Amino acid sequence: MNGECPVPYAEHERILLGHGAGGRLTTELLDTLVLPAIGDLPDGPLEDAALLPDFPELVVSTDSFVVSPLVFPGGDIGSLAVHGTINDLAMRGALPLALSLAVIAEEGLPLAELQSLLASAGKAAHSAGVPVVTGDTKVVGRGAADKLFLNTTGIGRRIPGLTPSAARARPGDAILLSGPIGLHGTAVLSTREGLGFATDIASDSQPLHRLVEALAPYGADIHTLRDPTRGGLATTLNEIARDSAVAVEIDESTLPVPPAVASACDLLGLDPLIVANEGCLVAFVAPAAADAALAALRARPEGAQAVRIGETADGPGGRVVLRTLVGARRVVDMPLGEQLPRIC
């Protein structure tokens, strides 16, 4: 023996569930492996959807859905796939024009179950007023997938005057939240683990493009739009604070956490701020337009419970702080890994 200590095993040398959580591990994977591998690094923030080169009025987004279980209170993988892609387009100020839907099914999946889930996707698309114009179907062997994965891609057209971006938040902006947080993640987890909250909690999965359309009259005053999905509100606020180089401060007393969600999070040791949502948005709005924008959100069914939760300030840029119920302040970090796998 030479007396040297062996090199410890580095977990980052293999993919972990946490790499798909939307938190710091996801950022690390994108920055160090994915983006360098596929081409030039983007010269701006990573957005929910991208502007098409030479066609700045058109927006494209793609997403894959691996939620488990396939059906949960308030939705299923079919409707979730449609809503999720529509919402990514909407967060760039775009209305959906068309969707694609690709199916990866595991051998042995009952045809009746597949038909039901795809019918749900079709119903969601029809209700949102967007056609599914193309797609693909693949089947893999038993054990090569978990029943069913769906991929959706969306094309949208930007609403004139709306140019939201994660890098456009400014000091003094009001931070608006369109509805309660934590419903989707706790609904899925409760169903998957049999925790008994399924009768009290349903996913908030819904399309948000009409809610964004209601903000169109405020145009350039709508600086940033994001839907806090994987990693929850904490991740979304940290990403915006980082990309816009602003400080974010939110008030715990204003956060709309439903009692059943609070109870489930207490039981599981989770912070509602990191739990995924699929039917609410965060808007950073110039202070002069904040009250009018909040009223516009509340005038739509999707935003009836909208609230103002905080504001932005000058430096230290990239920091998110929570004013607690007892008057203290604590830093809200971006989650490191995956506490709630397979949520979307």
Tab-separated table of N, CA, C and O in Angstrom, residues 216-314:
chain	number	residue	atom	x	y	z
A	216	ALA	N	-51.886	42.332	-21.903
A	216	ALA	CA	-51.379	42.996	-23.106
A	216	ALA	C	-51.511	44.512	-23.083
A	216	ALA	O	-50.606	45.216	-23.573
A	217	PRO	N	-52.603	45.093	-22.532
A	217	PRO	CA	-52.702	46.557	-22.552
A	217	PRO	C	-51.577	47.272	-21.807
A	217	PRO	O	-51.366	48.473	-22.018
A	218	TYR	N	-50.836	46.545	-20.968
A	218	TYR	CA	-49.789	47.182	-20.167
A	218	TYR	C	-48.419	47.009	-20.805
A	218	TYR	O	-47.410	47.472	-20.249
A	219	GLY	N	-48.388	46.322	-21.946
A	219	GLY	CA	-47.241	46.265	-22.832
A	219	GLY	C	-45.885	46.216	-22.172
A	219	GLY	O	-45.551	45.277	-21.452
A	220	ALA	N	-45.083	47.253	-22.419
A	220	ALA	CA	-43.699	47.278	-21.954
A	220	ALA	C	-43.569	47.326	-20.444
A	220	ALA	O	-42.481	47.089	-19.905
A	221	ASP	N	-44.657	47.627	-19.720
A	221	ASP	CA	-44.602	47.617	-18.253
A	221	ASP	C	-44.596	46.195	-17.688
A	221	ASP	O	-44.331	46.014	-16.492
A	222	ILE	N	-44.916	45.205	-18.505
A	222	ILE	CA	-44.830	43.797	-18.076
A	222	ILE	C	-43.415	43.333	-18.387
A	222	ILE	O	-43.088	42.962	-19.511
A	223	HIS	N	-42.564	43.374	-17.410
A	223	HIS	CA	-41.139	43.121	-17.641
A	223	HIS	C	-40.810	41.639	-17.736
A	223	HIS	O	-40.027	41.228	-18.597
A	224	THR	N	-41.373	40.832	-16.848
A	224	THR	CA	-41.018	39.416	-16.775
A	224	THR	C	-42.249	38.595	-16.457
A	224	THR	O	-43.057	38.971	-15.602
A	225	LEU	N	-42.364	37.439	-17.134
A	225	LEU	CA	-43.404	36.456	-16.841
A	225	LEU	C	-42.748	35.087	-16.728
A	225	LEU	O	-41.923	34.715	-17.563
A	226	ARG	N	-43.109	34.351	-15.715
A	226	ARG	CA	-42.631	32.978	-15.551
A	226	ARG	C	-43.703	32.152	-14.851
A	226	ARG	O	-44.399	32.659	-13.962
A	227	ASP	N	-43.806	30.867	-15.228
A	227	ASP	CA	-44.655	29.961	-14.459
A	227	ASP	C	-43.753	29.083	-13.592
A	227	ASP	O	-42.833	28.441	-14.095
A	228	PRO	N	-43.973	29.078	-12.286
A	228	PRO	CA	-43.063	28.379	-11.361
A	228	PRO	C	-43.352	26.880	-11.295
A	228	PRO	O	-44.040	26.401	-10.411
A	229	THR	N	-42.810	26.142	-12.245
A	229	THR	CA	-43.061	24.704	-12.334
A	229	THR	C	-42.013	23.952	-11.501
A	229	THR	O	-42.040	24.030	-10.283
A	230	ARG	N	-41.119	23.208	-12.156
A	230	ARG	CA	-40.117	22.447	-11.395
A	230	ARG	C	-39.292	23.379	-10.507
A	230	ARG	O	-38.832	24.418	-10.949
A	231	GLY	N	-39.122	22.985	-9.260
A	231	GLY	CA	-38.375	23.812	-8.323
A	231	GLY	C	-39.200	24.889	-7.676
A	231	GLY	O	-38.725	25.588	-6.777
A	232	GLY	N	-40.453	25.051	-8.133
A	232	GLY	CA	-41.395	25.944	-7.484
A	232	GLY	C	-41.045	27.415	-7.582
A	232	GLY	O	-40.197	27.854	-8.372
A	233	LEU	N	-41.710	28.192	-6.745
A	233	LEU	CA	-41.539	29.645	-6.737
A	233	LEU	C	-40.115	30.035	-6.368
A	233	LEU	O	-39.578	31.023	-6.883
A	234	ALA	N	-39.484	29.275	-5.488
A	234	ALA	CA	-38.117	29.600	-5.068
A	234	ALA	C	-37.156	29.600	-6.247
A	234	ALA	O	-36.343	30.520	-6.414
A	235	THR	N	-37.224	28.562	-7.085
A	235	THR	CA	-36.334	28.487	-8.238
A	235	THR	C	-36.616	29.609	-9.219
A	235	THR	O	-35.700	30.270	-9.721
A	236	THR	N	-37.894	29.853	-9.505
A	236	THR	CA	-38.267	30.892	-10.462
A	236	THR	C	-37.764	32.257	-10.026
A	236	THR	O	-37.176	33.009	-10.820
A	237	LEU	N	-37.976	32.623	-8.771
A	237	LEU	CA	-37.534	33.931	-8.294
A	237	LEU	C	-36.013	34.044	-8.314
A	237	LEU	O	-35.461	35.108	-8.645
A	238	ASN	N	-35.316	32.976	-7.965
A	238	ASN	CA	-33.854	33.013	-8.003
A	238	ASN	C	-33.332	33.175	-9.421
A	238	ASN	O	-32.363	33.909	-9.663
A	239	GLU	N	-33.963	32.508	-10.388
A	239	GLU	CA	-33.527	32.632	-11.776
A	239	GLU	C	-33.727	34.065	-12.282
A	239	GLU	O	-32.854	34.624	-12.959
A	240	ILE	N	-34.864	34.658	-11.970
A	240	ILE	CA	-35.136	36.027	-12.419
A	240	ILE	C	-34.189	37.008	-11.736
A	240	ILE	O	-33.638	37.914	-12.380
A	241	ALA	N	-33.992	36.838	-10.424
A	241	ALA	CA	-33.070	37.720	-9.700
A	241	ALA	C	-31.665	37.635	-10.281
A	241	ALA	O	-30.976	38.657	-10.450
A	242	ARG	N	-31.232	36.431	-10.629
A	242	ARG	CA	-29.903	36.247	-11.231
A	242	ARG	C	-29.816	36.861	-12.622
A	242	ARG	O	-28.892	37.618	-12.922
A	243	ASP	N	-30.788	36.558	-13.479
A	243	ASP	CA	-30.714	36.998	-14.871
A	243	ASP	C	-30.926	38.500	-15.023
A	243	ASP	O	-30.432	39.107	-15.977
A	244	SER	N	-31.673	39.106	-14.098
A	244	SER	CA	-31.911	40.556	-14.156
A	244	SER	C	-30.991	41.339	-13.238
A	244	SER	O	-31.034	42.579	-13.234
A	245	ALA	N	-30.175	40.637	-12.435
A	245	ALA	CA	-29.253	41.291	-11.499
A	245	ALA	C	-29.984	42.246	-10.564
A	245	ALA	O	-29.558	43.388	-10.349
A	246	VAL	N	-31.102	41.775	-9.999
A	246	VAL	CA	-31.855	42.556	-9.022
A	246	VAL	C	-31.994	41.739	-7.742
A	246	VAL	O	-31.812	40.522	-7.736
A	247	ALA	N	-32.312	42.413	-6.664
A	247	ALA	CA	-32.673	41.751	-5.420
A	247	ALA	C	-34.183	41.594	-5.376
A	247	ALA	O	-34.923	42.479	-5.804
A	248	VAL	N	-34.636	40.474	-4.867
A	248	VAL	CA	-36.064	40.178	-4.769
A	248	VAL	C	-36.420	40.003	-3.299
A	248	VAL	O	-35.723	39.297	-2.564
A	249	GLU	N	-37.494	40.661	-2.871
A	249	GLU	CA	-37.965	40.503	-1.504
A	249	GLU	C	-39.461	40.213	-1.533
A	249	GLU	O	-40.234	40.968	-2.133
A	250	ILE	N	-39.870	39.101	-0.906
A	250	ILE	CA	-41.273	38.717	-0.867
A	250	ILE	C	-41.732	38.617	0.577
A	250	ILE	O	-40.910	38.442	1.496
A	251	ASP	N	-43.039	38.727	0.778
A	251	ASP	CA	-43.629	38.768	2.111
A	251	ASP	C	-44.385	37.470	2.369
A	251	ASP	O	-45.324	37.132	1.642
A	252	GLU	N	-43.961	36.738	3.390
A	252	GLU	CA	-44.587	35.449	3.692
A	252	GLU	C	-46.083	35.582	3.958
A	252	GLU	O	-46.864	34.697	3.610
A	253	SER	N	-46.505	36.692	4.549
A	253	SER	CA	-47.915	36.856	4.896
A	253	SER	C	-48.811	36.954	3.670
A	253	SER	O	-50.025	36.756	3.762
A	254	THR	N	-48.241	37.279	2.513
A	254	THR	CA	-49.043	37.423	1.296
A	254	THR	C	-49.076	36.156	0.451
A	254	THR	O	-49.869	36.075	-0.494
A	255	LEU	N	-48.228	35.183	0.755
A	255	LEU	CA	-48.129	33.993	-0.088
A	255	LEU	C	-49.399	33.143	0.033
A	255	LEU	O	-49.772	32.737	1.136
A	256	PRO	N	-50.058	32.837	-1.085
A	256	PRO	CA	-51.296	32.063	-1.046
A	256	PRO	C	-51.022	30.562	-1.014
A	256	PRO	O	-51.022	29.885	-2.047
A	257	VAL	N	-50.792	30.037	0.192
A	257	VAL	CA	-50.559	28.607	0.376
A	257	VAL	C	-51.842	27.999	0.943
A	257	VAL	O	-52.206	28.289	2.092
A	258	PRO	N	-52.570	27.175	0.182
A	258	PRO	CA	-53.805	26.570	0.703
A	258	PRO	C	-53.528	25.753	1.965
A	258	PRO	O	-52.459	25.130	2.086
A	259	PRO	N	-54.449	25.738	2.911
A	259	PRO	CA	-54.229	24.998	4.164
A	259	PRO	C	-53.861	23.537	3.949
A	259	PRO	O	-52.998	23.004	4.659
A	260	ALA	N	-54.505	22.876	2.990
A	260	ALA	CA	-54.198	21.458	2.749
A	260	ALA	C	-52.777	21.286	2.240
A	260	ALA	O	-52.091	20.309	2.580
A	261	VAL	N	-52.306	22.227	1.417
A	261	VAL	CA	-50.918	22.177	0.945
A	261	VAL	C	-49.960	22.400	2.104
A	261	VAL	O	-48.953	21.696	2.237
A	262	ALA	N	-50.272	23.365	2.967
A	262	ALA	CA	-49.416	23.616	4.136
A	262	ALA	C	-49.331	22.385	5.017
A	262	ALA	O	-48.250	22.032	5.511
A	263	SER	N	-50.456	21.698	5.211
A	263	SER	CA	-50.473	20.491	6.046
A	263	SER	C	-49.637	19.386	5.412
A	263	SER	O	-48.860	18.703	6.098
A	264	ALA	N	-49.794	19.195	4.108
A	264	ALA	CA	-49.017	18.158	3.425
A	264	ALA	C	-47.530	18.462	3.491
A	264	ALA	O	-46.711	17.559	3.732
A	265	CYS	N	-47.158	19.716	3.300
A	265	CYS	CA	-45.745	20.089	3.348
A	265	CYS	C	-45.180	19.923	4.763
A	265	CYS	O	-44.038	19.495	4.929
A	266	ASP	N	-45.967	20.251	5.773
A	266	ASP	CA	-45.526	20.038	7.151
A	266	ASP	C	-45.265	18.563	7.405
A	266	ASP	O	-44.266	18.180	8.031
A	267	LEU	N	-46.162	17.703	6.919
A	267	LEU	CA	-46.018	16.258	7.114
A	267	LEU	C	-44.772	15.720	6.430
A	267	LEU	O	-44.063	14.855	6.978
A	268	LEU	N	-44.486	16.249	5.238
A	268	LEU	CA	-43.399	15.718	4.423
A	268	LEU	C	-42.083	16.459	4.617
A	268	LEU	O	-41.063	16.077	4.039
A	269	GLY	N	-42.099	17.541	5.409
A	269	GLY	CA	-40.888	18.318	5.614
A	269	GLY	C	-40.487	19.123	4.393
A	269	GLY	O	-39.294	19.327	4.138
A	270	LEU	N	-41.484	19.589	3.620
A	270	LEU	CA	-41.224	20.354	2.401
A	270	LEU	C	-41.545	21.821	2.608
A	270	LEU	O	-42.403	22.173	3.417
A	271	ASP	N	-40.879	22.658	1.872
A	271	ASP	CA	-41.173	24.081	1.837
A	271	ASP	C	-42.106	24.328	0.651
A	271	ASP	O	-41.762	23.979	-0.487
A	272	PRO	N	-43.295	24.903	0.843
A	272	PRO	CA	-44.196	25.155	-0.288
A	272	PRO	C	-43.554	25.969	-1.404
A	272	PRO	O	-43.989	25.884	-2.554
A	273	LEU	N	-42.512	26.739	-1.070
A	273	LEU	CA	-41.863	27.559	-2.087
A	273	LEU	C	-41.123	26.728	-3.130
A	273	LEU	O	-40.831	27.231	-4.221
A	274	ILE	N	-40.806	25.467	-2.843
A	274	ILE	CA	-40.076	24.651	-3.814
A	274	ILE	C	-40.971	23.637	-4.507
A	274	ILE	O	-40.501	22.869	-5.345
A	275	VAL	N	-42.256	23.624	-4.179
A	275	VAL	CA	-43.176	22.634	-4.743
A	275	VAL	C	-43.680	23.127	-6.100
A	275	VAL	O	-44.042	24.289	-6.265
A	276	ALA	N	-43.747	22.214	-7.067
A	276	ALA	CA	-44.106	22.573	-8.443
A	276	ALA	C	-45.551	23.028	-8.563
A	276	ALA	O	-46.444	22.550	-7.864
A	277	ASN	N	-45.749	23.960	-9.497
A	277	ASN	CA	-47.071	24.469	-9.863
A	277	ASN	C	-47.235	24.314	-11.369
A	277	ASN	O	-46.257	24.339	-12.112
A	278	GLU	N	-48.470	24.210	-11.832
A	278	GLU	CA	-48.706	24.090	-13.273
A	278	GLU	C	-49.826	24.996	-13.760
A	278	GLU	O	-50.267	24.851	-14.901
A	279	GLY	N	-50.280	25.931	-12.929
A	279	GLY	CA	-51.386	26.772	-13.356
A	279	GLY	C	-51.349	28.170	-12.793
A	279	GLY	O	-52.381	28.827	-12.673
A	280	CYS	N	-50.162	28.654	-12.439
A	280	CYS	CA	-50.045	30.047	-11.981
A	280	CYS	C	-48.800	30.665	-12.585
A	280	CYS	O	-47.904	29.958	-13.057
A	281	LEU	N	-48.751	31.974	-12.593
A	281	LEU	CA	-47.612	32.684	-13.148
A	281	LEU	C	-47.143	33.769	-12.184
A	281	LEU	O	-47.898	34.240	-11.334
A	282	VAL	N	-45.888	34.151	-12.347
A	282	VAL	CA	-45.290	35.273	-11.632
A	282	VAL	C	-45.038	36.380	-12.646
A	282	VAL	O	-44.490	36.135	-13.730
A	283	ALA	N	-45.456	37.596	-12.319
A	283	ALA	CA	-45.248	38.751	-13.199
A	283	ALA	C	-44.468	39.822	-12.459
A	283	ALA	O	-44.819	40.180	-11.330
A	284	PHE	N	-43.419	40.329	-13.085
A	284	PHE	CA	-42.674	41.479	-12.584
A	284	PHE	C	-43.133	42.676	-13.404
A	284	PHE	O	-42.934	42.720	-14.630
A	285	VAL	N	-43.741	43.648	-12.728
A	285	VAL	CA	-44.449	44.730	-13.404
A	285	VAL	C	-43.938	46.074	-12.899
A	285	VAL	O	-43.711	46.252	-11.684
A	286	ALA	N	-43.781	47.022	-13.811
A	286	ALA	CA	-43.391	48.374	-13.422
A	286	ALA	C	-44.377	48.929	-12.397
A	286	ALA	O	-45.587	48.694	-12.507
A	287	PRO	N	-43.903	49.626	-11.362
A	287	PRO	CA	-44.777	50.035	-10.255
A	287	PRO	C	-45.989	50.857	-10.694
A	287	PRO	O	-47.068	50.721	-10.123
A	288	ALA	N	-45.850	51.679	-11.724
A	288	ALA	CA	-46.973	52.522	-12.150
A	288	ALA	C	-48.136	51.706	-12.702
A	288	ALA	O	-49.292	52.144	-12.663
A	289	ALA	N	-47.849	50.496	-13.206
A	289	ALA	CA	-48.895	49.655	-13.799
A	289	ALA	C	-49.305	48.506	-12.897
A	289	ALA	O	-50.162	47.696	-13.277
A	290	ALA	N	-48.736	48.393	-11.712
A	290	ALA	CA	-48.925	47.212	-10.877
A	290	ALA	C	-50.390	47.005	-10.475
A	290	ALA	O	-50.929	45.898	-10.573
A	291	ASP	N	-51.049	48.060	-10.002
A	291	ASP	CA	-52.435	47.907	-9.548
A	291	ASP	C	-53.356	47.527	-10.697
A	291	ASP	O	-54.241	46.664	-10.548
A	292	ALA	N	-53.166	48.148	-11.840
A	292	ALA	CA	-54.009	47.839	-12.991
A	292	ALA	C	-53.754	46.423	-13.496
A	292	ALA	O	-54.695	45.702	-13.865
A	293	ALA	N	-52.498	45.996	-13.506
A	293	ALA	CA	-52.181	44.640	-13.942
A	293	ALA	C	-52.764	43.608	-12.990
A	293	ALA	O	-53.275	42.561	-13.416
A	294	LEU	N	-52.701	43.896	-11.687
A	294	LEU	CA	-53.288	42.983	-10.706
A	294	LEU	C	-54.798	42.875	-10.917
A	294	LEU	O	-55.366	41.774	-10.854
A	295	ALA	N	-55.455	43.993	-11.168
A	295	ALA	CA	-56.897	43.963	-11.423
A	295	ALA	C	-57.212	43.176	-12.685
A	295	ALA	O	-58.214	42.437	-12.740
A	296	ALA	N	-56.358	43.287	-13.717
A	296	ALA	CA	-56.570	42.537	-14.952
A	296	ALA	C	-56.442	41.034	-14.712
A	296	ALA	O	-57.210	40.244	-15.273
A	297	LEU	N	-55.481	40.642	-13.892
A	297	LEU	CA	-55.340	39.220	-13.555
A	297	LEU	C	-56.573	38.717	-12.809
A	297	LEU	O	-57.117	37.648	-13.114
A	298	ARG	N	-57.028	39.488	-11.841
A	298	ARG	CA	-58.166	39.065	-11.030
A	298	ARG	C	-59.469	39.013	-11.829
A	298	ARG	O	-60.414	38.328	-11.430
A	299	ALA	N	-59.526	39.706	-12.945
A	299	ALA	CA	-60.737	39.718	-13.758
A	299	ALA	C	-60.899	38.439	-14.578
A	299	ALA	O	-61.983	38.184	-15.111
A	300	ARG	N	-59.849	37.626	-14.664
A	300	ARG	CA	-59.909	36.352	-15.375
A	300	ARG	C	-60.073	35.212	-14.380
A	300	ARG	O	-59.528	35.261	-13.277
A	301	PRO	N	-60.839	34.159	-14.734
A	301	PRO	CA	-60.985	33.024	-13.807
A	301	PRO	C	-59.651	32.433	-13.376
A	301	PRO	O	-59.486	32.032	-12.216
A	302	GLU	N	-58.676	32.397	-14.305
A	302	GLU	CA	-57.379	31.806	-13.980
A	302	GLU	C	-56.595	32.632	-12.958
A	302	GLU	O	-55.678	32.125	-12.318
A	303	GLY	N	-56.950	33.905	-12.828
A	303	GLY	CA	-56.203	34.778	-11.924
A	303	GLY	C	-57.042	35.384	-10.826
A	303	GLY	O	-56.647	36.394	-10.222
A	304	ALA	N	-58.190	34.766	-10.539
A	304	ALA	CA	-59.121	35.341	-9.563
A	304	ALA	C	-58.494	35.522	-8.189
A	304	ALA	O	-58.911	36.397	-7.419
A	305	GLN	N	-57.490	34.709	-7.855
A	305	GLN	CA	-56.848	34.790	-6.541
A	305	GLN	C	-55.474	35.454	-6.603
A	305	GLN	O	-54.642	35.246	-5.722
A	306	ALA	N	-55.250	36.261	-7.628
A	306	ALA	CA	-53.951	36.915	-7.793
A	306	ALA	C	-53.659	37.858	-6.627
A	306	ALA	O	-54.560	38.512	-6.083
A	307	VAL	N	-52.386	37.921	-6.256
A	307	VAL	CA	-51.947	38.773	-5.151
A	307	VAL	C	-50.589	39.396	-5.489
A	307	VAL	O	-49.859	38.916	-6.358
A	308	ARG	N	-50.290	40.479	-4.792
A	308	ARG	CA	-48.953	41.073	-4.855
A	308	ARG	C	-48.140	40.479	-3.716
A	308	ARG	O	-48.546	40.548	-2.551
A	309	ILE	N	-46.988	39.894	-4.029
A	309	ILE	CA	-46.225	39.184	-3.004
A	309	ILE	C	-44.912	39.870	-2.645
A	309	ILE	O	-44.243	39.450	-1.697
A	310	GLY	N	-44.501	40.907	-3.376
A	310	GLY	CA	-43.230	41.548	-3.040
A	310	GLY	C	-42.806	42.541	-4.086
A	310	GLY	O	-43.611	43.004	-4.902
A	311	GLU	N	-41.514	42.843	-4.072
A	311	GLU	CA	-40.964	43.826	-4.984
A	311	GLU	C	-39.479	43.559	-5.198
A	311	GLU	O	-38.869	42.764	-4.475
A	312	THR	N	-38.924	44.240	-6.175
A	312	THR	CA	-37.501	44.134	-6.447
A	312	THR	C	-36.792	45.395	-5.965
A	312	THR	O	-37.407	46.437	-5.753
A	313	ALA	N	-35.473	45.290	-5.806
A	313	ALA	CA	-34.674	46.432	-5.339
A	313	ALA	C	-33.283	46.343	-5.943
A	313	ALA	O	-32.898	45.330	-6.540
A	314	ASP	N	-32.519	47.421	-5.788
A	314	ASP	CA	-31.112	47.380	-6.179
A	314	ASP	C	-30.363	46.417	-5.270
A	314	ASP	O	-30.617	46.352	-4.078
